CSV table of N, CA and C and ligand atoms in Angstrom, one decimal:
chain,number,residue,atom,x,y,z
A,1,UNK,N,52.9,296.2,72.2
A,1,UNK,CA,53.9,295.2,71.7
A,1,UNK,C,53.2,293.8,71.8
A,2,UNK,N,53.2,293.4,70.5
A,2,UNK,CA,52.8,291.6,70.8
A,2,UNK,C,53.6,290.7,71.3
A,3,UNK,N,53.2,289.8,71.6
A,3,UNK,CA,54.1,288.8,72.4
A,3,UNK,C,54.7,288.1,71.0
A,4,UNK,N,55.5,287.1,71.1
A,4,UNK,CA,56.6,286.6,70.4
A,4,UNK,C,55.2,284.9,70.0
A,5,UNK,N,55.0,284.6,71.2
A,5,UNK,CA,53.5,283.7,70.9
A,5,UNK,C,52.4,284.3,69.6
A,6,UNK,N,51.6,285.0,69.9
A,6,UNK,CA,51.1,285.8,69.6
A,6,UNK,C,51.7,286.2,67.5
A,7,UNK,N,52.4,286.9,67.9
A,7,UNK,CA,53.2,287.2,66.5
A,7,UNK,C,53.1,286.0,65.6
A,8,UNK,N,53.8,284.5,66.2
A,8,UNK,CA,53.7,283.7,65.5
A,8,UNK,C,53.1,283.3,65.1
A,9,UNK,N,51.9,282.8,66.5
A,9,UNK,CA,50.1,282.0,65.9
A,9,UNK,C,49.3,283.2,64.7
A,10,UNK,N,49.8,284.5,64.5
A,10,UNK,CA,49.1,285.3,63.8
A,10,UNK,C,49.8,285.0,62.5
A,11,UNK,N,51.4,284.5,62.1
A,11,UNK,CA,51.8,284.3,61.1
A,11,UNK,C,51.2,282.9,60.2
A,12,UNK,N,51.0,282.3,61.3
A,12,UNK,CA,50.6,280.0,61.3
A,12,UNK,C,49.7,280.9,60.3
A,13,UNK,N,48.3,281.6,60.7
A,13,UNK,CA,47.1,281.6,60.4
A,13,UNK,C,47.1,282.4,58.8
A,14,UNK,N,47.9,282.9,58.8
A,14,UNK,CA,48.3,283.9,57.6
A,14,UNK,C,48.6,283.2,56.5
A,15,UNK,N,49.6,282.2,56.9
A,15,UNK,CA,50.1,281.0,55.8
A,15,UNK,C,49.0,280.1,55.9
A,16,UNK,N,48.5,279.7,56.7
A,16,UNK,CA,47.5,278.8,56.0
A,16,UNK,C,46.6,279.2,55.0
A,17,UNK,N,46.1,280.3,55.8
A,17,UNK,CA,45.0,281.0,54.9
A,17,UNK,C,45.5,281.7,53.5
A,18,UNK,N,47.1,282.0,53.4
A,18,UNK,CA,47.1,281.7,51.9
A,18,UNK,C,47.5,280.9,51.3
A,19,UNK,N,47.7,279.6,51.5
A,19,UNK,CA,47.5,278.6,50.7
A,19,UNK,C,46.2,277.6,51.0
A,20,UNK,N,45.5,278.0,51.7
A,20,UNK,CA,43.8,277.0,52.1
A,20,UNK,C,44.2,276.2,52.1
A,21,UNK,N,45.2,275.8,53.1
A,21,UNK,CA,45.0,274.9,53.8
A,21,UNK,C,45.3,274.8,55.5
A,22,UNK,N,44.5,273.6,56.3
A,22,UNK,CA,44.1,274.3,57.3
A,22,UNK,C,44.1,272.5,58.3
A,23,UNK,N,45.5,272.1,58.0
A,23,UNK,CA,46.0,271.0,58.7
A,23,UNK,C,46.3,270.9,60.7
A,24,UNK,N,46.1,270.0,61.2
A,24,UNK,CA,46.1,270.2,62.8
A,24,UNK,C,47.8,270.5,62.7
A,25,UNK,N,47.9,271.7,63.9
A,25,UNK,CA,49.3,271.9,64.4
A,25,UNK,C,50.0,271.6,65.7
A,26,UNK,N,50.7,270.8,65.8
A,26,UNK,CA,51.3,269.9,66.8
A,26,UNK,C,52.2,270.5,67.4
A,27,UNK,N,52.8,270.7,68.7
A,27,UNK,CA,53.7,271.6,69.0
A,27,UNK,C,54.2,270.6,70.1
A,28,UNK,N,55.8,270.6,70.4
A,28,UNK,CA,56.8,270.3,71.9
A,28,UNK,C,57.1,268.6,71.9
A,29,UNK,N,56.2,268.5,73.4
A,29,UNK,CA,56.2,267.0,73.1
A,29,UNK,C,55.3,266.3,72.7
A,30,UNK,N,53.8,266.6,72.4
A,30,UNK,CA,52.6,266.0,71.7
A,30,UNK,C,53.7,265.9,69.9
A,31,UNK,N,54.3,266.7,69.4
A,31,UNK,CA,54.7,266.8,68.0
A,31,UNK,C,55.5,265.7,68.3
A,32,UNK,N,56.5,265.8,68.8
A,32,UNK,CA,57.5,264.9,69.1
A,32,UNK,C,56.7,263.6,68.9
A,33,UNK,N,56.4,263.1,70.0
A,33,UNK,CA,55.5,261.8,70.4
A,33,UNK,C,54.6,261.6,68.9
A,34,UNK,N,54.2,262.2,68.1
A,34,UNK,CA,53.5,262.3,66.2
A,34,UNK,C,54.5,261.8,65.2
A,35,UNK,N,55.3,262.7,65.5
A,35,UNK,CA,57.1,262.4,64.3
A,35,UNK,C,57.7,261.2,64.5
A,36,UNK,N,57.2,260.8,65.7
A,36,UNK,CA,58.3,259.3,66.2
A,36,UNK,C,58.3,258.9,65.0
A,37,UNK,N,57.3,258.0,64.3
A,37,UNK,CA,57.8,257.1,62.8
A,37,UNK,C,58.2,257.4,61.9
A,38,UNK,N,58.5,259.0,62.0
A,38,UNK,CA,59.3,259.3,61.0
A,38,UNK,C,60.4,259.8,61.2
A,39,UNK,N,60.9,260.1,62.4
A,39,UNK,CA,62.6,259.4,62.4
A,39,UNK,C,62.3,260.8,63.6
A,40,UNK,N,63.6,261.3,63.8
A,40,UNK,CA,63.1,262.1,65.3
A,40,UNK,C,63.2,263.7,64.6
A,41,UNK,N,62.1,264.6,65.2
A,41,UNK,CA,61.9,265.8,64.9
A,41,UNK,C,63.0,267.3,65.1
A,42,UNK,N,63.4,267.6,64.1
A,42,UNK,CA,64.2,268.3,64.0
A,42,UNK,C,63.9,269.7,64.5
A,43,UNK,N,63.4,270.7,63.6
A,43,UNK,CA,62.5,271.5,63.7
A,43,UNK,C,60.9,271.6,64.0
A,44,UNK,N,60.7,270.9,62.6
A,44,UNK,CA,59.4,270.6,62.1
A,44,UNK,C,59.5,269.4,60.9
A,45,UNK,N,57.8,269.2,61.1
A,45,UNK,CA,57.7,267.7,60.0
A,45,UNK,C,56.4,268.0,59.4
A,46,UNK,N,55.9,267.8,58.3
A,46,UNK,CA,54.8,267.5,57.6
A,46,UNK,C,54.2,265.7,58.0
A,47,UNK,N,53.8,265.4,58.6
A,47,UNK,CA,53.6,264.2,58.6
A,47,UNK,C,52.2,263.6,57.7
A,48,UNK,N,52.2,262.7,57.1
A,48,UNK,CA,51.2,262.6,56.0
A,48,UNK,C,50.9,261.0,55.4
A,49,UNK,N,52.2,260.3,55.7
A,49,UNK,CA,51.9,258.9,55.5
A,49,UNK,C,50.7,257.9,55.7
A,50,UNK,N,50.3,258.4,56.8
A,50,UNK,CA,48.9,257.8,57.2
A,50,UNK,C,48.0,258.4,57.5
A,51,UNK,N,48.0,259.1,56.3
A,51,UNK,CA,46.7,260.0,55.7
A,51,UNK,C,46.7,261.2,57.4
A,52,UNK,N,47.8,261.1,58.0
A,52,UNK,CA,47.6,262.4,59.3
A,52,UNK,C,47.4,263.5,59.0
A,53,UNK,N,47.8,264.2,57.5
A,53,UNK,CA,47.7,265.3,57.6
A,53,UNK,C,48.0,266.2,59.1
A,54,UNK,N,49.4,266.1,59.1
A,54,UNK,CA,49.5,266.8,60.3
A,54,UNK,C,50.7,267.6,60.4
A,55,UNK,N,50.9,268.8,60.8
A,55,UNK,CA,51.9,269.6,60.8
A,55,UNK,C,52.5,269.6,62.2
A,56,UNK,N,54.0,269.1,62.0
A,56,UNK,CA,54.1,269.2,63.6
A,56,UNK,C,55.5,270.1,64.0
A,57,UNK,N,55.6,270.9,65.3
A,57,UNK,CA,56.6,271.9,65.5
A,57,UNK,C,57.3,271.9,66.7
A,58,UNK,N,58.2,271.5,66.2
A,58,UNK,CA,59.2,271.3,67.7
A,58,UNK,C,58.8,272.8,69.0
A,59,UNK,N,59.1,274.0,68.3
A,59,UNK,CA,58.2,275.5,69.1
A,59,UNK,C,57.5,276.2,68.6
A,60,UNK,N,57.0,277.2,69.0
A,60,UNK,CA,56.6,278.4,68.3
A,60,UNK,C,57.5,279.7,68.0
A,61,UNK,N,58.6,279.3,67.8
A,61,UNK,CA,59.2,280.3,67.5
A,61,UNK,C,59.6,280.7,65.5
A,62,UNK,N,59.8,279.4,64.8
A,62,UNK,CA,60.6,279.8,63.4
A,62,UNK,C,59.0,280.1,62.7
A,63,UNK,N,59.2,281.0,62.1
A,63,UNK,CA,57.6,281.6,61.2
A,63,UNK,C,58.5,280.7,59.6
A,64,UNK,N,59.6,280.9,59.3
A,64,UNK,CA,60.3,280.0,58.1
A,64,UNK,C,60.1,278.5,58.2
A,65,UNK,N,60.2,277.7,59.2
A,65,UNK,CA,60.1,276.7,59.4
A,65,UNK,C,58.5,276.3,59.7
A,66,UNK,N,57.5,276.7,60.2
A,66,UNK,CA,56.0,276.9,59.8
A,66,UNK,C,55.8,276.9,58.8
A,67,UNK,N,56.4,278.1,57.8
A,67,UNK,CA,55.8,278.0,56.3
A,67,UNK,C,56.3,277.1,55.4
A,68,UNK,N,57.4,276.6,55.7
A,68,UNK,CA,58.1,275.3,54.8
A,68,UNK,C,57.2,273.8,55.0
A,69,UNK,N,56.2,273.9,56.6
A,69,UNK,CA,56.0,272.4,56.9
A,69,UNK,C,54.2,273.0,55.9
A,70,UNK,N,53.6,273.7,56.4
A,70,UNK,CA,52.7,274.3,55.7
A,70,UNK,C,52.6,274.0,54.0
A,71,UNK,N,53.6,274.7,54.2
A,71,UNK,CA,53.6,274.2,52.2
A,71,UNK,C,53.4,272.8,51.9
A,72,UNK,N,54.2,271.9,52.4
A,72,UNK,CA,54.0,270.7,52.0
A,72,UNK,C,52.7,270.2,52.3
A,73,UNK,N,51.9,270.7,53.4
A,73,UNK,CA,50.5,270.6,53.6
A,73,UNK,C,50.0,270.4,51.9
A,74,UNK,N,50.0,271.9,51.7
A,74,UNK,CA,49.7,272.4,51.0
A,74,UNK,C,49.9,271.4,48.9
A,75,UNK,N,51.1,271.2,49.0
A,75,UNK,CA,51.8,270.2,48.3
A,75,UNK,C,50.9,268.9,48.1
A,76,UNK,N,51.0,268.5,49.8
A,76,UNK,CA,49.6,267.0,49.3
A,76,UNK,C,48.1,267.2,49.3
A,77,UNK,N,47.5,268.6,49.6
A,77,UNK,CA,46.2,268.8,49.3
A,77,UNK,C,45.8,268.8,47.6
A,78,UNK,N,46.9,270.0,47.2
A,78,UNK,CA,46.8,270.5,45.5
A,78,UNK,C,47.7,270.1,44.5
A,79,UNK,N,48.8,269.5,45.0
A,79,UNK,CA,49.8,269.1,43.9
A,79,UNK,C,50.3,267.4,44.4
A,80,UNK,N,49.2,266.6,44.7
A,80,UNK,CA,50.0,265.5,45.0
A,80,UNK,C,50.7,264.8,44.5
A,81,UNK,N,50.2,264.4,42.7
A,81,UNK,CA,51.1,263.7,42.1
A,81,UNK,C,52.3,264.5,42.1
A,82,UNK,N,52.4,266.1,41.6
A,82,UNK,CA,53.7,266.3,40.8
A,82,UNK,C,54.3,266.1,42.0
A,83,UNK,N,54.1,266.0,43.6
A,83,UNK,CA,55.0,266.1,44.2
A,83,UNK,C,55.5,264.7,45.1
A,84,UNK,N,54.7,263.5,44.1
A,84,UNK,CA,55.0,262.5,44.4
A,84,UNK,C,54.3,262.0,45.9
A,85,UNK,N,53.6,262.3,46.6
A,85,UNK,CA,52.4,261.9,47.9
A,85,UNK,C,52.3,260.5,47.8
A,86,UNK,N,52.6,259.4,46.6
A,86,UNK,CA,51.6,258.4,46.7
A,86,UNK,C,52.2,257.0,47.3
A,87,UNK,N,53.0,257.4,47.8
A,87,UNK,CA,53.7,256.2,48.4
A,87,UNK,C,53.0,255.2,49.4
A,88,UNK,N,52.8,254.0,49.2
A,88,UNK,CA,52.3,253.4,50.1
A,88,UNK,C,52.0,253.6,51.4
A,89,UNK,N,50.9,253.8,52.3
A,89,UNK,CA,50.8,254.1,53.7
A,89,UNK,C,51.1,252.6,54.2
A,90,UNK,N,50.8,251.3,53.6
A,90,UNK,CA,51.2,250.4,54.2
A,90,UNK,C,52.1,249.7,54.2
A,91,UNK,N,53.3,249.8,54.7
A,91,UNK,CA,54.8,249.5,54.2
A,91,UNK,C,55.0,249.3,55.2
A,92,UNK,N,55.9,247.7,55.3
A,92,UNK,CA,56.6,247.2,55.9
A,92,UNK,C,57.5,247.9,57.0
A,93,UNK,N,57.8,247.3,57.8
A,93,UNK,CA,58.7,248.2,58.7
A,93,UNK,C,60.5,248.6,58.0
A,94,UNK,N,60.5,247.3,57.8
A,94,UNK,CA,62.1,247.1,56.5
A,94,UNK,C,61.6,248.7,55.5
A,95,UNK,N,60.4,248.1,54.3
A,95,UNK,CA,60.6,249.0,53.4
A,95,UNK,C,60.3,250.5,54.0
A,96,UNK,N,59.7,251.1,54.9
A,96,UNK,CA,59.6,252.5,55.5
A,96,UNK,C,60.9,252.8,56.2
A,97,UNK,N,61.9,252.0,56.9
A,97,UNK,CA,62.9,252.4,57.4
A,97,UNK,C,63.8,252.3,55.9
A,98,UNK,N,63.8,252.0,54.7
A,98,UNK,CA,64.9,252.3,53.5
A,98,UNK,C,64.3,253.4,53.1
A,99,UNK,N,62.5,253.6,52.8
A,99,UNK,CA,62.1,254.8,52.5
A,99,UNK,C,62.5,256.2,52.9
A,100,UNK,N,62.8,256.1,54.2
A,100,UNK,CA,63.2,257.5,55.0
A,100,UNK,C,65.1,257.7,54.8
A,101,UNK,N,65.8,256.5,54.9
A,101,UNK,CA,67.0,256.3,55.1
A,101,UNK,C,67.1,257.3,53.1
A,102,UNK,N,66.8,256.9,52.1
A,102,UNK,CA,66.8,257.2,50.8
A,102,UNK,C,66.5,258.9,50.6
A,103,UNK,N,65.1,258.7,51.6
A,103,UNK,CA,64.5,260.3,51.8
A,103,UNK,C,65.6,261.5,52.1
A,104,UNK,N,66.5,260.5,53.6
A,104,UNK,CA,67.3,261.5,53.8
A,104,UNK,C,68.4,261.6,52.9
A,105,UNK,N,68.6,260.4,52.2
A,105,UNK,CA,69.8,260.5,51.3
A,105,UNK,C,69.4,261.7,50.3
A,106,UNK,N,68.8,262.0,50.0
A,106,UNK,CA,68.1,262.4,48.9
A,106,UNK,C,67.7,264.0,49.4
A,107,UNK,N,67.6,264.3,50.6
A,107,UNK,CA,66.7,265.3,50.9
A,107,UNK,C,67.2,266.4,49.9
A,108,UNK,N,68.3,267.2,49.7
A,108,UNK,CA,68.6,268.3,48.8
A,108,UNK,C,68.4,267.9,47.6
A,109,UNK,N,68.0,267.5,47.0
A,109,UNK,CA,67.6,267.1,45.7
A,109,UNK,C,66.1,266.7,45.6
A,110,UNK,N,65.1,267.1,46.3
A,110,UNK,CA,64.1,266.9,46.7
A,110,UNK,C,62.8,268.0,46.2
A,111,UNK,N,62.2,267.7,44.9
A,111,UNK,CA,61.4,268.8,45.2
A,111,UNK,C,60.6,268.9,45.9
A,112,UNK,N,60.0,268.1,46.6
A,112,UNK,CA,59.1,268.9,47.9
A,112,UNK,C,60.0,269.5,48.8
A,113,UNK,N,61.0,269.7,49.1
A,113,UNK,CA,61.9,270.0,50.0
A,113,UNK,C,62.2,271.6,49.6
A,114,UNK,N,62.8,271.5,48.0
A,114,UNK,CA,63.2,272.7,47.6
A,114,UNK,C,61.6,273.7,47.4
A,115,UNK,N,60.7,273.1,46.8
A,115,UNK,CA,59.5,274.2,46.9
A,115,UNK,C,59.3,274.5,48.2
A,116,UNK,N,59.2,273.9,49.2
A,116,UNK,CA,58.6,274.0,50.5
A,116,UNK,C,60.0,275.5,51.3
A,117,UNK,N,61.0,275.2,50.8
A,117,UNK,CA,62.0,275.7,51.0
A,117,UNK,C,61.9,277.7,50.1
A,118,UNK,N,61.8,277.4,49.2
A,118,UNK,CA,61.6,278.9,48.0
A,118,UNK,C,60.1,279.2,48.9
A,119,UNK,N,59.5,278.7,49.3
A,119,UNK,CA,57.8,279.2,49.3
A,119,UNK,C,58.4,280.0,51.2
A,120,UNK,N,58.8,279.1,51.9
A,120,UNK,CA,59.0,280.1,52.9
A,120,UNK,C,60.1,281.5,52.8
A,121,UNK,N,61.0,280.9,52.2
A,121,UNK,CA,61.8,282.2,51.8
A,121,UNK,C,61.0,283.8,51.4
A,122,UNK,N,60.0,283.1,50.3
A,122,UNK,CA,59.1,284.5,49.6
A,122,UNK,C,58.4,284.4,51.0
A,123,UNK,N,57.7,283.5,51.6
A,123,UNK,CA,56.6,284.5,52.3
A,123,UNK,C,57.2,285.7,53.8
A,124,UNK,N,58.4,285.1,53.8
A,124,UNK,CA,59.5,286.2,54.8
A,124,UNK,C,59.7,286.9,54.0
A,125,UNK,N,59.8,286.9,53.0
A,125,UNK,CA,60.3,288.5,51.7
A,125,UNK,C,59.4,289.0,52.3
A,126,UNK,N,58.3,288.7,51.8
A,126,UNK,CA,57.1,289.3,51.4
A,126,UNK,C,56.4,290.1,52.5
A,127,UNK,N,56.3,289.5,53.8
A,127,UNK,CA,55.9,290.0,54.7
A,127,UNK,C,57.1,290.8,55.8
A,128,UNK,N,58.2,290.9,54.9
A,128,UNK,CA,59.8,291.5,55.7
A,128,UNK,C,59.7,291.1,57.0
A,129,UNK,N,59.5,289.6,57.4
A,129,UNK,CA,60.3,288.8,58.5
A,129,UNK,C,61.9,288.7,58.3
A,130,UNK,N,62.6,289.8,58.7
A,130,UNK,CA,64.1,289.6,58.3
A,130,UNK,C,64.8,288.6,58.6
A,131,UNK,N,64.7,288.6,60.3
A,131,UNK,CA,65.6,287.2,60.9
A,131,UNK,C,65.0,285.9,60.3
A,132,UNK,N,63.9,285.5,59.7
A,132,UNK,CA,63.6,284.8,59.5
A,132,UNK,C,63.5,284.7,57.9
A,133,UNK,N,63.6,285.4,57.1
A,133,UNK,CA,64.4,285.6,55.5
A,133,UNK,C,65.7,285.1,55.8
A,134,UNK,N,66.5,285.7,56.7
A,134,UNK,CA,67.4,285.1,57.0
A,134,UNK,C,68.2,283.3,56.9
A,135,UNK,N,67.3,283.3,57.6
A,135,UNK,CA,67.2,281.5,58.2
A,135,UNK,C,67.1,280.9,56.8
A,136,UNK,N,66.0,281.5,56.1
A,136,UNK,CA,65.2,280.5,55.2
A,136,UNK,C,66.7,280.7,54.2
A,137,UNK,N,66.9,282.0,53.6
A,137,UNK,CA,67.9,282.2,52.8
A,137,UNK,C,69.5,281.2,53.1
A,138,UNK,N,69.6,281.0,54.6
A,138,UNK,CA,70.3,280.4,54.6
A,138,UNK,C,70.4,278.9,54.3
A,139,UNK,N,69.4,278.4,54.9
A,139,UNK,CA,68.5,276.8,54.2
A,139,UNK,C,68.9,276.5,52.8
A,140,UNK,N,68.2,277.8,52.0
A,140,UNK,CA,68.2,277.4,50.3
A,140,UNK,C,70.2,277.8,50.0
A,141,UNK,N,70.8,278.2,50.8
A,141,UNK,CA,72.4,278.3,50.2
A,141,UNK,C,72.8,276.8,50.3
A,142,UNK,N,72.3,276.8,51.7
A,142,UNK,CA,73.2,275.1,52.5
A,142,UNK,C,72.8,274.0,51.4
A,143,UNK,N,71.3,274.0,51.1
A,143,UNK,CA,70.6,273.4,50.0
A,143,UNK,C,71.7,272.7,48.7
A,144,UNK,N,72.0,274.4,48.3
A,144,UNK,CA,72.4,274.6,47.1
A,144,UNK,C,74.0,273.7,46.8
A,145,UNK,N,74.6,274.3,48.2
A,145,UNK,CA,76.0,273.7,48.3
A,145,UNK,C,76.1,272.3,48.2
A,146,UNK,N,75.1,271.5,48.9
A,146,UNK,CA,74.9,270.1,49.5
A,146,UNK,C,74.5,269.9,47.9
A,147,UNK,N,73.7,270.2,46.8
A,147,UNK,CA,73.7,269.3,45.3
A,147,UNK,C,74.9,269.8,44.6
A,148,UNK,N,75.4,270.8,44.9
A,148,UNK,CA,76.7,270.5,43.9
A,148,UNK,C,78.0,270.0,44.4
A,149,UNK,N,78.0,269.9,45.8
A,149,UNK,CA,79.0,268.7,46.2
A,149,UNK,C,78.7,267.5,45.8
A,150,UNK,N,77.5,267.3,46.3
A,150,UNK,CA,77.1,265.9,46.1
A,150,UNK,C,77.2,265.5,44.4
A,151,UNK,N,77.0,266.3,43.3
A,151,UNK,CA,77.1,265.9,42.2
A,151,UNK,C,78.4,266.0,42.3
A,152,UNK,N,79.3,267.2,42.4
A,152,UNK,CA,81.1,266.9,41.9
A,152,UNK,C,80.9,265.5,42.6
A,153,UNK,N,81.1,264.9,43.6
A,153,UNK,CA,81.3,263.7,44.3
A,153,UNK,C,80.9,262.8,43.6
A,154,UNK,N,80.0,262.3,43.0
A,154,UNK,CA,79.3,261.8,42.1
A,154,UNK,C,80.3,261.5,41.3
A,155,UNK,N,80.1,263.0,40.5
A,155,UNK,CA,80.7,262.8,39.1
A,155,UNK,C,82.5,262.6,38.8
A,156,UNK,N,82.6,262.7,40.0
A,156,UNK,CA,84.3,262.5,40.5
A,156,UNK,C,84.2,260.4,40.9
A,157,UNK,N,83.6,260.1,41.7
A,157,UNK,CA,83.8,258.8,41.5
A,157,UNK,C,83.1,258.2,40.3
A,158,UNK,N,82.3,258.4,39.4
A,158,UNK,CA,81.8,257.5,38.1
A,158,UNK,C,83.3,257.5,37.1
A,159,UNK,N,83.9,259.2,37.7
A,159,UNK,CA,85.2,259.1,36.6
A,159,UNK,C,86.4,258.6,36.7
A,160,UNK,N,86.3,258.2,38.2
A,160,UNK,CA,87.1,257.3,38.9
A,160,UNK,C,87.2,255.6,38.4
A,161,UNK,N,86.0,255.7,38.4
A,161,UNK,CA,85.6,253.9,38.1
A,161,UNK,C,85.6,253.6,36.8
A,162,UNK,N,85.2,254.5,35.7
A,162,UNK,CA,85.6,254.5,34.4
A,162,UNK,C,87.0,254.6,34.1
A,163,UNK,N,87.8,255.6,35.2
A,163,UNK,CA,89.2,255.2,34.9
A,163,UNK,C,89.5,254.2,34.9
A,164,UNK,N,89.5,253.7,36.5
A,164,UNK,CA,90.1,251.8,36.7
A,164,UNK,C,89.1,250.6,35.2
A,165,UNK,N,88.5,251.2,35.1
A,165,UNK,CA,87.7,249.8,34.2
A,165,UNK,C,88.3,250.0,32.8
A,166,UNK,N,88.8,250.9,32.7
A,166,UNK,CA,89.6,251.5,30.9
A,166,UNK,C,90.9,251.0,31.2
A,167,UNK,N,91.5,251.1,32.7
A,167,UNK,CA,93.1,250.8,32.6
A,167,UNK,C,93.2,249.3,32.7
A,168,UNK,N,91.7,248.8,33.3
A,168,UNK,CA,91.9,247.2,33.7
A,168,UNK,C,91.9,246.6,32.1
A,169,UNK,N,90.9,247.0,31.3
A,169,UNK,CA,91.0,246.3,29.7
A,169,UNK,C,91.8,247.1,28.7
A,170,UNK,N,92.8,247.6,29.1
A,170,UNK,CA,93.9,248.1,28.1
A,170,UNK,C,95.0,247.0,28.2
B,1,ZN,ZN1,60.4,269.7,54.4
């Protein structure tokens, strides 16, 4: 029987090596004490702003949450433009605290978020990690729900405000 350790670090190595890429992995409170400037660590973070290249992980336990921070590795090695990477590393303290505050506004409607999100889903298909297909499948629902509230919401106040501005000049 493998250990629960073991299982994992054999998964890390699996996903890196199929996407080539082969970023430092940060684990507890070294990750923690990494993620500070980017607001506080949930799971896991891709950290990358200042050129870190760094994957960091709250445990060793989610193989889904490894392969979502992985991907984004992956994202700013081979896809940087389409996935947008080029944001200034040297930003004000003001403009990096609106950057993240927008980030989070934004995060479900995010394609590095949603690829990073599909790419661990498949690699739990693929390798029949169930509890952790699980997790991921549940991620891309919560995802899914979170853009089409947020659009009815949207699209319920613009029709709100077009009401009042039509009844104000009638
Ligand atoms: Zn992410």
């Amino acid at each position: 029987m493998v250990s629960d350790t073991l299982f994992f670090e054999a998964h890390l190595d699996n996903v890196a090596y199929d996407l080539a890429v082969s970023p430092p992995v940060l684990y507890g409170e070294e990750a923690k004490q990494a993620a500070k400037k980017y607001g506080s660590l949930d799971h896991g973070a891709y950290l990358w702003k200042n050129n870190e290249n760094t994957v960091a992980l709250k445990n060793k336990d989610s193989i889904s949450t490894a392969a979502h921070e992985l991907r984004h590795a992956w994202q700013h090695k081979y896809e940087h433009t389409r996935f947008n990477y080029n944001l200034s590393a040297k930003q004000s303290r003001f403009r990096a605290f609106f950057s993240r505050k927008i980030y989070q506004a934004t995060y479900f409607f995010n394609r590095k978020e949603i690829d990073a999100d599909n790419f661990a889903a498949d690699y739990c298909r693929r390798n029949q990690l169930s509890y952790d297909l699980r997790k991921a499948k549940e991620r891309i629902l919560i995802s899914k729900i979170s853009r089409i509230s947020i659009s009815i919401g949207l699209i319920y106040m613009l029709s709100s405000i077009a009401y009042l501005i039509n009844v104000s000049i009638t």
